[in-house]
Short mmCIF file of C-alpha atoms in Angstrom, two decimals:
data_model
loop_
_atom_site.label_atom_id
_atom_site.label_comp_id
_atom_site.label_asym_id
_atom_site.label_seq_id
_atom_site.Cartn_x
_atom_site.Cartn_y
_atom_site.Cartn_z
CA MET A 268 0.00 0.00 0.00
CA ILE A 269 1.16 3.55 -0.74
CA GLY A 270 0.66 5.69 2.37
CA MET A 271 2.52 8.89 1.47
CA LEU A 272 4.18 10.64 -1.47
CA ASN A 273 7.00 13.18 -1.32
CA GLY A 274 7.62 14.85 -4.64
CA ARG A 275 7.04 17.69 -7.08
CA VAL A 276 3.63 18.71 -8.38
CA GLU A 277 3.65 18.16 -12.12
CA SER A 278 0.11 19.40 -12.78
CA VAL A 279 -3.23 20.10 -11.09
CA ASP A 280 -6.54 19.22 -12.73
CA ALA A 281 -10.19 19.49 -11.69
CA ASP A 282 -10.09 16.57 -9.25
CA THR A 283 -6.55 15.19 -9.41
CA ALA A 284 -2.93 16.21 -8.98
CA LEU A 285 -0.01 14.53 -10.76
CA ILE A 286 2.89 14.09 -8.32
CA ASP A 287 6.35 13.31 -9.70
CA VAL A 288 8.27 11.10 -7.25
CA GLY A 289 11.70 10.20 -8.57
CA GLY A 290 10.56 10.28 -12.18
CA VAL A 291 7.36 8.30 -11.58
CA GLY A 292 4.09 10.21 -11.90
CA TYR A 293 1.34 9.35 -9.42
CA GLU A 294 -2.16 10.54 -10.26
CA VAL A 295 -3.85 11.36 -6.95
CA ARG A 296 -7.51 12.23 -6.43
CA MET A 297 -7.84 15.10 -3.96
CA SER A 298 -10.47 17.43 -2.56
CA ALA A 299 -11.02 20.83 -4.16
CA THR A 300 -9.73 22.39 -0.93
CA ASP A 301 -6.37 20.62 -1.15
CA LEU A 302 -6.07 21.10 -4.91
CA GLY A 303 -6.54 24.83 -4.40
CA ARG A 304 -3.40 24.83 -2.25
CA LEU A 305 -1.23 23.18 -4.93
CA HIS A 306 0.42 24.51 -8.07
CA ALA A 307 2.75 23.08 -10.71
CA GLY A 308 6.42 23.02 -9.68
CA GLN A 309 5.66 22.98 -5.96
CA ASP A 310 7.24 20.41 -3.64
CA ALA A 311 4.53 18.61 -1.72
CA ARG A 312 3.98 15.88 0.83
CA VAL A 313 0.71 14.06 0.20
CA TYR A 314 -0.73 11.45 2.56
CA THR A 315 -2.49 8.79 0.52
CA TYR A 316 -5.05 6.01 0.68
CA MET A 317 -5.06 3.35 -2.04
CA ASN A 318 -8.51 2.12 -3.00
CA VAL A 319 -8.55 -1.19 -4.87
CA SER A 320 -11.77 -2.14 -6.63
CA GLN A 321 -12.64 -4.73 -9.28
CA ASP A 322 -11.95 -2.37 -12.18
CA ALA A 323 -9.49 0.22 -10.85
CA VAL A 324 -6.75 1.12 -8.40
CA THR A 325 -7.13 4.70 -7.20
CA LEU A 326 -4.94 6.88 -4.98
CA HIS A 327 -6.73 9.43 -2.82
CA GLY A 328 -4.53 12.19 -1.41
CA PHE A 329 -4.60 14.63 1.51
CA LEU A 330 -2.30 17.46 2.54
CA ASP A 331 -2.63 16.68 6.26
CA ARG A 332 -3.16 13.62 8.43
CA ASP A 333 -6.45 14.87 9.92
CA ALA A 334 -8.07 15.02 6.48
CA LYS A 335 -6.89 11.49 5.74
CA LYS A 336 -8.14 10.24 9.10
CA THR A 337 -11.52 11.89 8.53
CA PHE A 338 -11.70 10.28 5.07
CA LEU A 339 -10.93 6.85 6.52
CA GLN A 340 -13.65 7.29 9.13
CA LEU A 341 -16.17 8.38 6.50
CA ILE A 342 -15.62 5.38 4.20
CA LYS A 343 -16.28 3.04 7.13
CA VAL A 344 -19.87 4.32 7.23
CA SER A 345 -22.16 1.92 5.37
CA GLY A 346 -23.04 3.28 1.95
CA ILE A 347 -20.33 5.98 1.95
CA GLY A 348 -17.63 5.32 -0.63
CA PRO A 349 -14.38 7.16 -1.44
CA LYS A 350 -16.07 9.42 -4.02
CA VAL A 351 -18.65 10.74 -1.55
CA ALA A 352 -16.04 11.03 1.23
CA GLN A 353 -13.86 13.13 -1.10
CA SER A 354 -16.89 15.23 -2.02
CA LEU A 355 -17.48 15.93 1.68
CA LEU A 356 -13.88 17.06 2.12
CA SER A 357 -14.27 19.32 -0.93
CA THR A 358 -17.29 20.95 0.72
CA LEU A 359 -16.23 21.04 4.40
CA THR A 360 -12.92 21.04 6.26
CA PRO A 361 -12.27 18.25 8.79
CA ILE A 362 -13.07 20.75 11.57
CA GLN A 363 -16.38 21.75 9.95
CA LEU A 364 -17.25 18.09 9.41
CA ALA A 365 -16.50 17.25 13.03
CA HIS A 366 -18.66 20.15 14.23
CA ALA A 367 -21.53 19.16 11.94
CA ILE A 368 -21.43 15.57 13.23
CA ALA A 369 -21.18 16.69 16.86
CA ASP A 370 -24.10 19.12 16.39
CA ASN A 371 -26.34 16.62 14.51
CA ASP A 372 -26.26 19.07 11.59
CA ALA A 373 -27.36 16.85 8.69
CA THR A 374 -28.26 19.90 6.59
CA THR A 375 -24.64 21.08 6.48
CA LEU A 376 -23.33 17.61 5.64
CA ALA A 377 -25.95 17.16 2.92
CA LYS A 378 -24.48 20.13 0.99
CA ALA A 379 -21.82 17.76 -0.36
CA PRO A 380 -22.68 16.64 -3.92
CA GLY A 381 -23.78 13.01 -4.06
CA LEU A 382 -24.61 12.62 -0.36
CA GLY A 383 -28.19 13.62 0.44
CA LYS A 384 -30.01 13.98 3.75
CA LYS A 385 -30.30 10.24 4.51
CA GLY A 386 -26.58 9.71 3.93
CA ALA A 387 -25.80 12.69 6.18
CA GLN A 388 -27.97 11.27 8.96
CA LYS A 389 -26.25 7.89 8.63
CA ILE A 390 -22.83 9.56 9.01
CA ILE A 391 -23.98 11.32 12.18
CA LEU A 392 -25.46 8.12 13.59
CA GLU A 393 -22.33 6.03 12.97
CA LEU A 394 -19.60 8.59 13.68
CA LYS A 395 -20.94 10.78 16.48
CA GLY A 396 -18.73 10.27 19.51
CA SER A 397 -15.86 8.76 17.53
CA ILE A 398 -14.31 12.06 16.34
CA ASP A 399 -12.13 13.92 18.85
CA LEU A 400 -13.13 17.51 18.07
CA SER A 401 -10.62 19.14 20.45
CA ARG A 402 -7.70 17.19 18.98
CA ILE A 403 -8.56 18.27 15.43
CA GLU A 404 -9.00 21.93 16.40
CA ASP A 405 -5.71 22.03 18.31
CA SER A 406 -3.63 20.23 15.69
CA PRO A 407 -0.84 22.04 13.76
CA ALA A 408 -2.51 20.94 10.52
CA ALA A 409 -5.69 22.84 11.42
CA ALA A 410 -3.68 26.00 12.08
CA ALA A 411 -1.80 25.58 8.81
CA THR A 412 -5.04 25.08 6.89
CA ALA A 413 -6.55 28.18 8.47
CA GLN A 414 -3.53 30.24 7.42
CA ALA A 415 -3.18 28.74 3.95
CA PRO A 416 -3.92 31.07 1.03
CA VAL A 417 -7.24 30.34 -0.64
CA ASP A 418 -7.70 30.77 -4.38
CA THR A 419 -10.57 33.23 -4.04
CA GLY A 420 -10.59 33.77 -7.79
CA MET A 421 -11.35 30.11 -8.46
CA GLU A 422 -14.02 30.19 -5.75
CA GLN A 423 -15.63 33.21 -7.44
CA VAL A 424 -15.80 31.39 -10.77
CA ILE A 425 -17.28 28.25 -9.20
CA GLU A 426 -19.85 30.31 -7.27
CA GLY A 427 -20.73 32.17 -10.47
CA LEU A 428 -21.38 28.90 -12.31
CA ILE A 429 -23.47 27.57 -9.41
CA SER A 430 -25.55 30.76 -9.45
CA LEU A 431 -26.26 30.08 -13.13
CA GLY A 432 -27.72 26.69 -12.24
CA TRP A 433 -24.74 24.35 -12.64
CA ARG A 434 -23.95 21.71 -10.02
CA GLN A 435 -20.94 22.33 -7.74
CA GLN A 436 -19.14 19.18 -8.87
CA ASP A 437 -19.60 20.02 -12.57
CA ALA A 438 -18.52 23.62 -11.93
CA GLN A 439 -15.33 22.53 -10.17
CA GLN A 440 -14.46 20.16 -12.99
CA ALA A 441 -15.11 22.74 -15.71
CA VAL A 442 -13.00 25.38 -13.95
CA GLY A 443 -10.11 22.93 -13.58
CA GLU A 444 -10.30 21.97 -17.25
CA ALA A 445 -10.58 25.62 -18.35
CA ILE A 446 -7.48 26.57 -16.38
CA LYS A 447 -5.50 23.63 -17.78
CA GLU A 448 -6.59 24.02 -21.43
CA ASN A 449 -5.84 27.75 -21.49
CA ASP A 450 -2.61 27.67 -19.40
CA VAL A 451 -3.98 30.09 -16.81
CA ASN A 452 -1.80 30.53 -13.74
CA THR A 453 -3.21 29.85 -10.28
CA PRO A 454 -4.16 31.34 -7.91
CA LEU A 455 -6.37 33.34 -10.26
CA SER A 456 -5.92 37.09 -10.44
CA ALA A 457 -8.89 39.45 -10.54
CA GLU A 458 -8.32 39.89 -14.29
CA ASP A 459 -8.37 36.13 -14.88
CA VAL A 460 -11.71 35.50 -13.15
CA PRO A 461 -13.99 36.67 -16.02
CA ARG A 462 -11.75 34.94 -18.58
CA VAL A 463 -11.89 31.60 -16.77
CA LEU A 464 -15.64 32.00 -16.28
CA ARG A 465 -16.09 32.39 -20.05
CA PHE A 466 -13.83 29.42 -20.77
CA ALA A 467 -15.66 27.25 -18.22
CA LEU A 468 -19.09 28.22 -19.56
CA ALA A 469 -17.99 27.34 -23.08
CA LEU A 470 -16.81 23.93 -21.89
CA MET A 471 -20.03 23.25 -20.00
CA ASP A 472 -22.25 24.37 -22.88
CA ARG A 473 -20.22 22.15 -25.22
CA GLY A 474 -20.85 19.17 -22.97
CA ARG A 475 -24.64 19.54 -22.86
#
């Protein structure tokens, strides 16, 4: 099993990052939150979980141990697979997830694409009491995440697409593809936001 990668970020796409470790490229699925903290050419340490299914072997990556631990707890819940767990971590931080579970806040959890209210309630039922909220809040990783720069430009584009009626997951994917296809540097500048929005809309309209 591959538990961690130390290497250089080769590229960042809508839902994956390509990490070069000694000349070998590992494609790692990551949350939108973590992908927003990466850029090509950056050295990165990524904690990983290898999911082996009948038709694929997939690496899921996390920039801190708490996110990985939260992911592992989520996929133990009946009916919650890696895709939904990653969607949750794209929507909420580990701290926000822990608070939502502790507060029986199914509405907040259900904001994650692909989950729904019943799935959120099942997570609360099975995980409440098993997440140490104080340990997560006091961890160095939580402080680092709070201080990490957020690509507000990318968030603006995604929010703009959502306001036009597109789903969050589709919006995130389109923005990632638009940035890659047009060689736009991240984090996005104020001037790049309308450009990327136009590119993303063109991609989404093309895919209808």
